[in-house]
PDB file of C-alpha atoms in Angstrom:
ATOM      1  CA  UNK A   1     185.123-210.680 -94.210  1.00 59.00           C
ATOM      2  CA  UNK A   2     183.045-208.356 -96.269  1.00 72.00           C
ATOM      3  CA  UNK A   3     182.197-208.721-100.038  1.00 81.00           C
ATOM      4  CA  UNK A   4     180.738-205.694-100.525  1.00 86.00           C
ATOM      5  CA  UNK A   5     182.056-202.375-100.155  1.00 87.00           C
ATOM      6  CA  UNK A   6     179.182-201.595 -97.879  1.00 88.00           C
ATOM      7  CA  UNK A   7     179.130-201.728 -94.225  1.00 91.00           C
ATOM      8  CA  UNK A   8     178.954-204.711 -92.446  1.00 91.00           C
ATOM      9  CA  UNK A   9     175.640-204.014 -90.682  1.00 93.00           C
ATOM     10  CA  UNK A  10     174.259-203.265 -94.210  1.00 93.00           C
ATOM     11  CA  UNK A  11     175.862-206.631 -95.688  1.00 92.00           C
ATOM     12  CA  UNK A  12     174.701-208.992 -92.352  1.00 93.00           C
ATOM     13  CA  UNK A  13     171.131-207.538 -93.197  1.00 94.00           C
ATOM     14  CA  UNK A  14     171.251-208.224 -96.278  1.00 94.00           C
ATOM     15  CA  UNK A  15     172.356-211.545 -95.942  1.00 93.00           C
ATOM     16  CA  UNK A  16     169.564-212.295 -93.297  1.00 94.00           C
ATOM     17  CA  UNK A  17     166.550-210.677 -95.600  1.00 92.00           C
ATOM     18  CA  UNK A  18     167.742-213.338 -98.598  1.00 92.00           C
ATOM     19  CA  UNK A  19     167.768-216.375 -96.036  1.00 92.00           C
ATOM     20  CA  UNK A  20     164.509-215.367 -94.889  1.00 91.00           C
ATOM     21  CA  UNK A  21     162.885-216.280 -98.019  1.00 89.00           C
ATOM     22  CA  UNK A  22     165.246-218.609 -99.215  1.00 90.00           C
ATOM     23  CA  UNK A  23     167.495-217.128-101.631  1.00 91.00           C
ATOM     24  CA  UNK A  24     171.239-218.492-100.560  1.00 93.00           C
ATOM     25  CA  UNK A  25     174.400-217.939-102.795  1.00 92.00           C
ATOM     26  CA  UNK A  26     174.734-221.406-104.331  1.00 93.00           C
ATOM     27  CA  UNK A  27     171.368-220.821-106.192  1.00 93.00           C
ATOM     28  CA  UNK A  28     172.840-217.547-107.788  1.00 95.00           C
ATOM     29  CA  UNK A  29     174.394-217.651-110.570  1.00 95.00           C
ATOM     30  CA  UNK A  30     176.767-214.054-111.278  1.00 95.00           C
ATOM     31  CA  UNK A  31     178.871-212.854-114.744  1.00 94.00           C
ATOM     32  CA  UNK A  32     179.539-209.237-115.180  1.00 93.00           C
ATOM     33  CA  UNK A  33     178.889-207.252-117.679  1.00 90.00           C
ATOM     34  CA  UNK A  34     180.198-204.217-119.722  1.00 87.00           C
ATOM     35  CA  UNK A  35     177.863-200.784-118.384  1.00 81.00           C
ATOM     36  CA  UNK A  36     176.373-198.294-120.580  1.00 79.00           C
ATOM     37  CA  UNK A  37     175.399-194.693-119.957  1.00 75.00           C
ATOM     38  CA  UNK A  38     177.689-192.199-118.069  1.00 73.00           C
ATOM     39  CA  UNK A  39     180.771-193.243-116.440  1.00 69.00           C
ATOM     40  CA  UNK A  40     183.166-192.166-119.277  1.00 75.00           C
ATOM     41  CA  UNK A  41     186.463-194.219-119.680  1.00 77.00           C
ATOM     42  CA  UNK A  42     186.182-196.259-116.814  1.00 74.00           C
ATOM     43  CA  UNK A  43     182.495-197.448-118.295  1.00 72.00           C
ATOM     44  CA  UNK A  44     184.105-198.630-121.710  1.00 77.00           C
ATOM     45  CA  UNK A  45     187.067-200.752-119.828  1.00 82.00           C
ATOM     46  CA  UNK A  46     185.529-202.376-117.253  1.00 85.00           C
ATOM     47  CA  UNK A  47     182.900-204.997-116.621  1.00 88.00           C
ATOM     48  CA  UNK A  48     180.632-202.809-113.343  1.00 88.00           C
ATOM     49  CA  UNK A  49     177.188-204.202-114.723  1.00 91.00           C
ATOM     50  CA  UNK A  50     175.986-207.005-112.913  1.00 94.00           C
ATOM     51  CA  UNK A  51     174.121-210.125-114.001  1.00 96.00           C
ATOM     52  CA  UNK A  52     172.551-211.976-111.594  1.00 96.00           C
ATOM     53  CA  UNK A  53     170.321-215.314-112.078  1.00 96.00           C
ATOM     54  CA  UNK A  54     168.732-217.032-109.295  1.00 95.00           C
ATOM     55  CA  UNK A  55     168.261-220.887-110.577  1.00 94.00           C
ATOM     56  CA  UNK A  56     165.566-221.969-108.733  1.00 92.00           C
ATOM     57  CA  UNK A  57     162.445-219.237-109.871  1.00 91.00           C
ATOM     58  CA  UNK A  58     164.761-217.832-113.147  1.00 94.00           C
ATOM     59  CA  UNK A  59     164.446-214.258-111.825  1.00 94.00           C
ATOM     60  CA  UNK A  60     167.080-212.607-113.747  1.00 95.00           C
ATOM     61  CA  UNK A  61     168.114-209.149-112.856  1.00 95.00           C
ATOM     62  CA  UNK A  62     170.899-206.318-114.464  1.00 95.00           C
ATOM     63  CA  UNK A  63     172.481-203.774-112.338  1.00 94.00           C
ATOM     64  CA  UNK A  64     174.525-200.829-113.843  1.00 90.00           C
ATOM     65  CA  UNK A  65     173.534-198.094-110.751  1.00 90.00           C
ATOM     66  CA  UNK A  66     176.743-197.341-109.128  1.00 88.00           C
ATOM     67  CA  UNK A  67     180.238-197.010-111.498  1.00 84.00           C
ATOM     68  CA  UNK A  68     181.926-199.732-108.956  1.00 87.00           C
ATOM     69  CA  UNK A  69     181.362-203.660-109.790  1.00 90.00           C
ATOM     70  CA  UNK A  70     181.197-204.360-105.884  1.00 92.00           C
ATOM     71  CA  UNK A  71     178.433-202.071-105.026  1.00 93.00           C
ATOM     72  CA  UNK A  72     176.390-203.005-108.240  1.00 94.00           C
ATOM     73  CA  UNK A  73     176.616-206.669-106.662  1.00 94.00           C
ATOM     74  CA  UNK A  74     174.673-205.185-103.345  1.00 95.00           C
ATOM     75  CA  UNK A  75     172.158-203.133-105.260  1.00 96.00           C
ATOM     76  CA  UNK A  76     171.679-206.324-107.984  1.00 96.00           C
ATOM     77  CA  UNK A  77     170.791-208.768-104.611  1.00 95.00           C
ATOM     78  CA  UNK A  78     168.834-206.447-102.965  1.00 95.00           C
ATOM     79  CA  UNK A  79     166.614-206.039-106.379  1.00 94.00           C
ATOM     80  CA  UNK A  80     166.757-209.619-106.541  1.00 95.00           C
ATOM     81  CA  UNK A  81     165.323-210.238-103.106  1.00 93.00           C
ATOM     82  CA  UNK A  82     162.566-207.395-104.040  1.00 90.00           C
ATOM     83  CA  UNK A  83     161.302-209.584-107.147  1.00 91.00           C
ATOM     84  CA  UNK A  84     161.497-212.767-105.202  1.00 90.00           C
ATOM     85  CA  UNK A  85     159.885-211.552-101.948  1.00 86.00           C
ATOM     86  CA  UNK A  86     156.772-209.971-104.511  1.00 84.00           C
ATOM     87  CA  UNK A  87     156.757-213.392-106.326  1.00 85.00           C
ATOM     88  CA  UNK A  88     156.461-215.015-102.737  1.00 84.00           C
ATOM     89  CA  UNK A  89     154.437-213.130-100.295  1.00 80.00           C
ATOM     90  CA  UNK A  90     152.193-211.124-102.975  1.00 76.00           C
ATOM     91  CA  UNK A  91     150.140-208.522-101.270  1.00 70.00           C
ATOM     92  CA  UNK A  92     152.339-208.614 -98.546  1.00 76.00           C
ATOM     93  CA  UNK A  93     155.307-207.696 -99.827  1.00 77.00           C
ATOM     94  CA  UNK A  94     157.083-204.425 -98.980  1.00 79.00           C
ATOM     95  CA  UNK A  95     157.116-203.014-102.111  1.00 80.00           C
ATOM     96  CA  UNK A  96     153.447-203.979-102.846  1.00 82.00           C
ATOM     97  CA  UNK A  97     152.361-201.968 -99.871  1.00 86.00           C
ATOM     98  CA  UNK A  98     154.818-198.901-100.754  1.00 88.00           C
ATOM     99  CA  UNK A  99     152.504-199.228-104.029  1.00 89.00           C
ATOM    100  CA  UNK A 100     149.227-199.185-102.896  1.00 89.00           C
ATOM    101  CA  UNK A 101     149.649-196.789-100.613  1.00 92.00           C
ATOM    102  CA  UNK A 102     150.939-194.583-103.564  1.00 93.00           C
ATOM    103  CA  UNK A 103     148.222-195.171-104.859  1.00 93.00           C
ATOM    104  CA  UNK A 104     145.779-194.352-101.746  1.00 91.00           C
ATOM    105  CA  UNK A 105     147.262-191.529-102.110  1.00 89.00           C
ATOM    106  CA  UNK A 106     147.144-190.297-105.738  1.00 89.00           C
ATOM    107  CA  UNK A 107     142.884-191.343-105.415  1.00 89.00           C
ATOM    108  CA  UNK A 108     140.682-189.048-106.009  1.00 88.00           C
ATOM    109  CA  UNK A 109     138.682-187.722-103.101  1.00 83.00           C
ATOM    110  CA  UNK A 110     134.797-188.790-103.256  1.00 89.00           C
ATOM    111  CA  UNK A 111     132.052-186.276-103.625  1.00 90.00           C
ATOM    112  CA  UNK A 112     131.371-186.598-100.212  1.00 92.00           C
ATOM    113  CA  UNK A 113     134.857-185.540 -98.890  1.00 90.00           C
ATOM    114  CA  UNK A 114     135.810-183.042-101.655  1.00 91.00           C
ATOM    115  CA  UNK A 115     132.466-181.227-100.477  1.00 93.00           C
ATOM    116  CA  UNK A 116     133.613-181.095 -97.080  1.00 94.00           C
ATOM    117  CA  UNK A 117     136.792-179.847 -97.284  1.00 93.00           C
ATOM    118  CA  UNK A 118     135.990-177.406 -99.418  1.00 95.00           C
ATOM    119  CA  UNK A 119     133.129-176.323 -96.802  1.00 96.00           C
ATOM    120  CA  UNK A 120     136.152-176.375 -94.396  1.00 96.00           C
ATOM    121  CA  UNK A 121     138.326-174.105 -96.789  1.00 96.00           C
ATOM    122  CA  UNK A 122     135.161-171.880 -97.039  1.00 96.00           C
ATOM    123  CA  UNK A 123     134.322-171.241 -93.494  1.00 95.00           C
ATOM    124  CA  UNK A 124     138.285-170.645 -92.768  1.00 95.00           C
ATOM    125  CA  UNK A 125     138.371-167.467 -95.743  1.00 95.00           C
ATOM    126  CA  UNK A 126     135.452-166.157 -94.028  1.00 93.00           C
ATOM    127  CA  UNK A 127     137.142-165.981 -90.711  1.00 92.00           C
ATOM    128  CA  UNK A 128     140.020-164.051 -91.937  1.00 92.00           C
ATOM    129  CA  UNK A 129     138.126-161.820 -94.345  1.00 90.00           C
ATOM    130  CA  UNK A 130     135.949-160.975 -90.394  1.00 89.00           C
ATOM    131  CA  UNK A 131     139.728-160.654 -88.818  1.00 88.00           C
ATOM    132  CA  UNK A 132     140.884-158.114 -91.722  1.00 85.00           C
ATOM    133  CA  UNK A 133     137.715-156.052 -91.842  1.00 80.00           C
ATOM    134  CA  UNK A 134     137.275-155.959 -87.759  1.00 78.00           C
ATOM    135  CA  UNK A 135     141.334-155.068 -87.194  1.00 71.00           C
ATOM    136  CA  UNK A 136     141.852-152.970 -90.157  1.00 65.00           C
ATOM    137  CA  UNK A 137     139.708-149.728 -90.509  1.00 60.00           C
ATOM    138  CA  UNK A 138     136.797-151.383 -90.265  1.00 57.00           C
ATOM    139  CA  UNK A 139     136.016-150.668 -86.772  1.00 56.00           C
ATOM    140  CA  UNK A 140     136.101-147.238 -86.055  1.00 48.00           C
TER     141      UNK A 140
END
């Protein structure tokens, strides 16, 4: 039976990714909350924002992303297991590595490789500039 409004592929993985590192249901502790932010009427009647408090490390985590209570409990776990799994493994983590390699990215090249790409970039104008002189009226 599913909980979630997800699909049941999505909510057996889930499942499995919180047992891996030891996160089970009896050491969460769930209340609902009223959202803010856009959503209109149904945002002022009903509780959709989830509160979610896992006992055992005192992670606590608030979910308000989706106007529906039952998909803000999927989001709210898999944030949970995000925060626990960085606590855990560190380094390792997913989300660490989706970081640094951000950040790999964002670096700034070294004088050594900015140099030589811009040779590169150089060499490559002066090949077409040669191209538009010899098959434009340049050859005659």
């Amino acid at each position: 039976m599913s909980i979630f409004p997800v699909s049941q592929e999505k909510e057996k993985a889930l499942r499995e990714k919180l047992e891996s590192i030891g996160i089970y249901e009896k050491d969460i502790e769930e209340s609902f909350i009223r959202s803010q932010g856009k959503g209109g009427q149904n945002v002022n009647k009903t509780s959709t924002c989830v509160y979610l408090k896992h006992i055992p490390t005192g992670i606590e985590v608030k979910c308000s992303k989706a106007r529906t209570q039952g998909l803000n409990r999927y989001y709210a776990r898999q944030v949970l297991y995000k925060k626990i799994e960085s606590l855990i493994r560190g380094k390792e983590s997913e989300e660490q590595q989706r970081i640094a390699k951000i950040r790999r990215q964002k670096r700034k090249r070294s004088k050594r490789a900015k140099e030589k790409m811009l040779a590169e970039k150089k060499m490559l104008s002066q090949k077409k500039k040669e191209r538009a002189f010899r098959g434009g009226l340049g050859e005659f």
